[in-house]
Coordinates of C-alpha atoms and ligand atoms in Angstrom, one line a residue:
M254 CA -15.0 8.1 -18.1
T255 CA -17.3 10.5 -16.4
L256 CA -15.4 11.2 -13.3
R257 CA -14.1 14.7 -12.9
L258 CA -10.6 14.7 -11.7
S259 CA -8.7 17.3 -9.8
E260 CA -5.1 18.4 -10.3
H261 CA -4.3 15.7 -7.8
G262 CA -6.0 13.0 -9.9
L263 CA -8.3 11.9 -7.2
S264 CA -11.9 11.1 -7.6
R265 CA -14.8 11.7 -5.4
R266 CA -15.0 8.1 -4.5
T267 CA -12.5 7.5 -1.8
L268 CA -11.6 4.8 0.5
L269 CA -13.6 6.6 3.1
G270 CA -16.6 6.9 0.9
G271 CA -19.4 4.6 -0.1
A272 CA -17.1 2.0 -1.7
A273 CA -15.7 0.7 1.6
A274 CA -19.3 0.2 2.9
L275 CA -19.9 -2.5 0.2
S276 CA -20.0 -5.9 1.6
L277 CA -17.7 -8.2 -0.4
A278 CA -19.8 -11.2 0.4
S279 CA -22.7 -9.7 -1.5
V280 CA -20.8 -8.9 -4.7
L281 CA -18.3 -11.7 -5.2
P282 CA -18.9 -14.8 -7.1
A283 CA -17.7 -17.9 -5.2
P284 CA -15.2 -19.3 -5.2
F285 CA -13.1 -16.2 -5.8
A286 CA -9.7 -17.9 -5.9
W287 CA -7.5 -15.0 -7.1
A288 CA -8.5 -12.5 -4.4
Q289 CA -6.5 -14.2 -1.7
P290 CA -4.5 -12.7 1.1
L291 CA -0.7 -12.8 0.6
S292 CA -0.4 -16.5 0.0
A293 CA 3.1 -16.7 1.4
G294 CA 3.6 -16.9 5.1
P295 CA 6.4 -15.5 7.2
V296 CA 9.8 -15.4 5.6
M297 CA 13.4 -14.9 6.8
V298 CA 15.6 -12.3 5.3
G299 CA 18.9 -13.3 6.8
A300 CA 18.2 -13.1 10.6
I301 CA 15.2 -10.8 10.0
K302 CA 11.7 -12.4 10.2
V303 CA 9.0 -10.8 8.1
T304 CA 5.4 -11.8 8.8
P305 CA 2.6 -10.6 6.5
L306 CA -0.4 -9.2 8.4
F307 CA -3.5 -9.6 6.2
D308 CA -5.8 -6.6 6.9
G309 CA -8.7 -7.7 4.6
L310 CA -10.0 -7.3 1.0
Y311 CA -10.8 -3.8 -0.2
P312 CA -13.5 -3.6 -2.9
L313 CA -11.8 -1.3 -5.4
P314 CA -14.4 0.3 -7.6
L315 CA -13.7 -0.4 -11.3
D316 CA -13.7 3.3 -12.3
I317 CA -10.7 3.8 -10.0
V318 CA -8.7 2.1 -12.8
P319 CA -9.8 4.3 -15.8
D320 CA -7.8 2.2 -18.3
A321 CA -9.8 -0.9 -17.3
A322 CA -12.7 0.5 -19.3
S323 CA -11.2 -1.0 -22.5
P324 CA -11.3 -4.3 -24.4
A325 CA -8.0 -5.3 -22.7
G326 CA -9.5 -4.4 -19.3
H327 CA -12.7 -6.4 -20.0
E328 CA -10.6 -9.4 -21.0
L329 CA -8.6 -9.2 -17.7
M330 CA -11.7 -8.8 -15.6
K331 CA -13.1 -12.0 -17.2
K332 CA -9.8 -13.8 -16.7
M333 CA -9.8 -12.8 -13.0
G334 CA -13.4 -14.0 -12.6
A335 CA -14.3 -10.6 -11.3
P336 CA -17.8 -9.1 -11.9
A337 CA -17.7 -7.2 -15.2
A338 CA -18.8 -4.0 -13.4
G339 CA -16.4 -4.4 -10.5
P340 CA -15.5 -4.1 -7.8
I341 CA -12.0 -5.6 -7.9
P342 CA -11.2 -7.0 -4.5
I343 CA -7.6 -6.2 -3.6
P344 CA -5.7 -7.4 -0.6
V345 CA -4.5 -5.0 2.0
N346 CA -1.3 -6.1 3.8
A347 CA 0.7 -4.8 6.7
F348 CA 3.9 -6.5 7.8
A349 CA 5.6 -7.3 11.1
V350 CA 9.4 -7.3 11.1
E351 CA 11.4 -8.9 13.9
K352 CA 15.1 -8.8 14.5
A353 CA 17.0 -9.9 17.6
G354 CA 13.9 -9.8 19.8
R355 CA 12.9 -6.3 18.5
L356 CA 9.7 -5.6 16.6
V357 CA 8.5 -3.0 14.2
L358 CA 5.6 -2.8 11.7
I359 CA 5.6 -1.7 8.1
D360 CA 2.1 -0.1 7.9
S361 CA -0.7 -0.8 10.3
G362 CA -3.7 -1.7 8.1
T363 CA -7.0 0.2 8.0
G364 CA -8.1 0.0 11.6
A365 CA -11.7 0.9 12.3
A366 CA -12.0 3.1 9.3
G367 CA -12.6 0.6 6.6
G368 CA -15.7 -1.4 7.6
A369 CA -16.1 -5.1 8.4
D370 CA -14.0 -6.4 5.5
L371 CA -10.9 -4.6 6.7
G372 CA -9.0 -3.8 9.9
K373 CA -7.8 -7.4 10.5
A374 CA -4.1 -6.6 10.8
A375 CA -4.3 -6.1 14.6
G376 CA -5.8 -9.6 15.0
A377 CA -3.2 -11.0 12.6
L378 CA -0.5 -9.5 14.8
A379 CA -1.9 -11.1 17.9
H380 CA -2.4 -14.4 16.0
A381 CA 1.3 -14.3 15.2
G382 CA 2.0 -14.2 18.9
L383 CA 3.3 -10.6 18.8
D384 CA 2.5 -8.0 21.4
R385 CA 1.5 -4.6 20.2
A386 CA 3.1 -3.1 23.3
K387 CA 6.4 -4.4 22.0
V388 CA 6.2 -2.6 18.7
E389 CA 9.0 0.0 18.7
A390 CA 8.0 1.8 15.4
I391 CA 5.4 1.8 12.7
I392 CA 7.1 2.6 9.4
L393 CA 4.3 4.2 7.4
T394 CA 4.9 3.9 3.6
H395 CA 2.5 6.8 3.3
L396 CA -0.5 8.2 5.2
H397 CA -3.4 6.7 3.3
V398 CA -5.9 5.3 5.7
D399 CA -5.4 1.6 4.6
H400 CA -1.8 1.9 5.7
A401 CA -1.9 4.3 8.7
G402 CA -5.5 3.9 10.0
G403 CA -4.6 0.9 12.1
A404 CA -2.3 3.0 14.3
I405 CA -5.4 4.5 16.0
G406 CA -8.5 3.0 17.4
A407 CA -12.2 3.9 16.7
D408 CA -11.7 6.5 19.6
G409 CA -8.9 8.2 17.7
K410 CA -6.3 7.1 20.3
A411 CA -3.0 5.5 19.7
V412 CA -3.2 1.7 19.8
F413 CA 0.6 1.1 20.0
P414 CA 1.6 2.5 23.4
N415 CA 5.4 2.4 22.8
A416 CA 5.7 3.0 19.1
E417 CA 7.0 5.9 17.1
L418 CA 5.7 6.6 13.6
V419 CA 8.3 6.8 10.9
V420 CA 7.2 8.8 7.9
Q421 CA 8.8 10.8 5.1
H422 CA 8.9 14.5 5.8
E423 CA 7.3 15.3 2.5
E424 CA 4.4 13.1 3.2
I425 CA 3.6 14.9 6.5
E426 CA 4.0 18.3 4.8
F427 CA 1.5 17.3 2.1
W428 CA -1.3 16.1 4.3
M429 CA -0.8 18.9 6.9
D430 CA -1.0 21.6 4.3
D431 CA -4.2 23.5 4.7
G432 CA -3.8 25.2 1.3
I433 CA -3.5 21.8 -0.5
R434 CA -6.4 20.5 1.5
S435 CA -8.6 23.4 0.6
R436 CA -8.0 23.0 -3.1
A437 CA -8.5 19.2 -3.1
P438 CA -11.8 17.8 -4.2
Q439 CA -14.4 17.3 -1.5
G440 CA -14.2 13.5 -1.7
M441 CA -10.5 13.7 -0.9
D442 CA -11.0 15.5 2.4
G443 CA -11.4 12.3 4.3
F444 CA -7.9 11.3 3.4
F445 CA -6.6 14.5 5.0
G446 CA -8.7 14.0 8.1
A447 CA -7.5 10.4 8.5
A448 CA -3.8 11.3 8.0
R449 CA -4.0 14.1 10.5
A450 CA -5.9 12.0 13.1
V451 CA -3.1 9.4 13.0
L452 CA -0.3 12.0 13.4
A453 CA -2.2 13.8 16.2
A454 CA -2.5 10.5 18.2
Y455 CA 1.3 10.2 18.4
P456 CA 2.4 13.6 19.7
K457 CA 6.2 13.8 20.0
R458 CA 6.4 10.3 18.6
V459 CA 6.6 11.0 14.9
R460 CA 10.0 10.6 13.3
A461 CA 10.1 12.4 10.0
V462 CA 12.8 11.1 7.6
T463 CA 14.1 12.4 4.3
G464 CA 15.1 10.3 1.3
A465 CA 16.7 6.9 1.1
V466 CA 17.8 6.7 4.8
E467 CA 18.0 3.8 7.2
L468 CA 14.7 3.6 9.0
W469 CA 15.6 0.8 11.5
P470 CA 18.5 -1.7 11.5
G471 CA 18.2 -3.6 8.2
L472 CA 15.4 -1.5 6.8
T473 CA 16.1 1.3 4.3
A474 CA 13.6 3.7 2.8
V475 CA 13.1 3.5 -1.0
P476 CA 11.6 6.8 -2.1
E477 CA 8.7 6.1 -4.6
P478 CA 7.0 9.5 -5.2
G479 CA 3.8 9.7 -7.2
H480 CA 1.2 7.6 -5.4
T481 CA 1.6 10.3 -2.7
P482 CA 4.5 12.8 -2.5
G483 CA 6.3 11.0 0.3
H484 CA 5.3 7.4 -0.7
M485 CA 8.2 5.0 0.0
G486 CA 9.0 1.3 -0.2
V487 CA 11.1 -0.4 2.4
M488 CA 14.2 -2.5 1.5
I489 CA 14.8 -5.2 4.0
A490 CA 18.3 -6.6 3.9
D491 CA 20.6 -8.7 6.0
G492 CA 23.9 -10.1 4.7
V493 CA 23.3 -11.2 1.1
D494 CA 19.5 -11.6 1.6
S495 CA 17.1 -8.8 0.6
L496 CA 13.4 -8.3 0.1
I497 CA 11.5 -5.2 -0.8
M498 CA 8.1 -4.1 0.4
W499 CA 7.2 -1.8 -2.5
A500 CA 3.9 -0.5 -0.9
D501 CA 1.5 1.0 -3.4
I502 CA 3.6 0.7 -6.6
M503 CA 0.6 -1.4 -7.8
H504 CA -2.9 -1.8 -6.7
V505 CA -4.2 -4.4 -9.1
G506 CA -1.3 -6.7 -10.1
A507 CA -3.5 -8.7 -12.6
M508 CA -3.9 -5.4 -14.6
Q509 CA -0.7 -3.4 -13.8
F510 CA 1.9 -6.1 -14.4
P511 CA 0.7 -6.5 -18.0
H512 CA -0.1 -2.8 -18.3
P513 CA 2.4 -0.9 -16.0
D514 CA 1.3 2.4 -17.6
W515 CA -2.2 2.0 -16.0
S516 CA -2.6 4.1 -12.9
V517 CA -5.3 4.3 -10.3
L518 CA -7.2 7.5 -9.4
Y519 CA -5.8 7.2 -5.8
D520 CA -2.4 8.2 -7.2
V521 CA -1.9 11.9 -6.2
N522 CA 0.3 12.4 -9.3
R523 CA -0.6 9.7 -11.9
T524 CA 2.2 10.6 -14.3
Q525 CA 4.9 10.5 -11.6
A526 CA 3.4 7.3 -10.2
A527 CA 3.6 5.6 -13.6
E528 CA 7.2 6.8 -14.0
T529 CA 8.1 5.5 -10.5
R530 CA 6.4 2.2 -11.3
A531 CA 8.3 1.8 -14.5
R532 CA 11.6 2.6 -12.8
M533 CA 11.0 0.1 -10.0
L534 CA 9.9 -2.6 -12.3
D535 CA 13.0 -2.1 -14.5
R536 CA 15.3 -2.0 -11.5
L537 CA 13.8 -5.1 -9.8
T538 CA 13.9 -7.1 -13.1
V539 CA 17.7 -6.5 -13.2
E540 CA 18.3 -6.9 -9.4
R541 CA 15.9 -9.8 -9.0
T542 CA 15.1 -8.7 -5.4
P543 CA 12.0 -10.5 -4.3
V544 CA 9.0 -8.1 -3.9
M545 CA 6.0 -8.0 -1.6
G546 CA 3.4 -5.3 -1.7
S547 CA 0.6 -3.7 0.3
H548 CA -1.8 -4.9 -2.4
L549 CA -0.1 -7.9 -3.9
A550 CA -1.4 -11.4 -3.2
D551 CA 2.0 -13.0 -3.9
R552 CA 5.6 -12.5 -3.0
G553 CA 8.0 -13.0 -5.9
V554 CA 10.6 -12.0 -8.4
I555 CA 9.6 -9.8 -11.4
E556 CA 10.4 -10.8 -15.0
R557 CA 9.7 -9.1 -18.3
D558 CA 6.8 -10.4 -20.3
G559 CA 6.2 -8.9 -23.7
T560 CA 5.6 -5.2 -23.2
G561 CA 4.8 -5.8 -19.5
Y562 CA 5.9 -7.9 -16.6
H563 CA 4.9 -10.9 -14.5
M564 CA 5.7 -12.1 -11.1
V565 CA 7.2 -15.5 -10.4
P566 CA 6.1 -16.4 -6.8
V567 CA 8.9 -17.4 -4.4
P568 CA 7.9 -19.8 -1.6
A569 CA 8.8 -19.0 2.0
Ligands
ZN1318 ZN1 -2.8 1.4 -0.4

């Protein structure tokens, strides 16, 4: 490990840095079966329809998962069929949620900020026959660019004319804090710029929420601090049916299900992120609520597996 980490645990390599400029086609062996978009299609949760919007594959540099530089990590890379030196392509997903003719999004994808391999969520929304002008709200699990960047165009303007942004209050405070920004490593500055650009494009259309509140009918915030201070999952429930979108509890399921204590350098507070991950895994093993994620290729139920966990996919 040669990276120097800040108090926030972020490296100089960020999503806005050189990594995103890598072309996946040039680095991936073919066929690359495990790096698929969310394999499951739309699903009904009671009367709520949830449609995954695949934004693309992000080439995660291997050194973003420091624990992967280990015999166990090398084994997993081999098992995944990933190049030994990385990157690890991880899916980026946003989600459309429809209920009684109304439409909201959970996250918006990367938009123009992530290069050619990303930014496909807008196209996926149109392909699903959904009109961006009908989107009432974009529930942002946090303000990282692969979640919030799609809310604005390359020109920095809002692309959802009638949507409000719904974000945890703490999340906004963190990214808007000039003091924190000035102390953050240089490579992290792009994250601040991207978060602020999104908020600025929706003047008077940002709804800050606090804690485990209802975000929209049937959607409730699940605070998951650590990845970022105001990082949240979204519980979708109608009647006896429920499904949780846990956002960035994990970035590399193939590594973090067996090794839930492995964190990524994008976690603002890696210790807290690992605690939150452990708590969520524990809870969901007991509750057996199906899970989908911003960076999971499957939707499923979580079960214990030795000292770790695995996911049993559930079909649509
Ligand atoms: Zn993410």
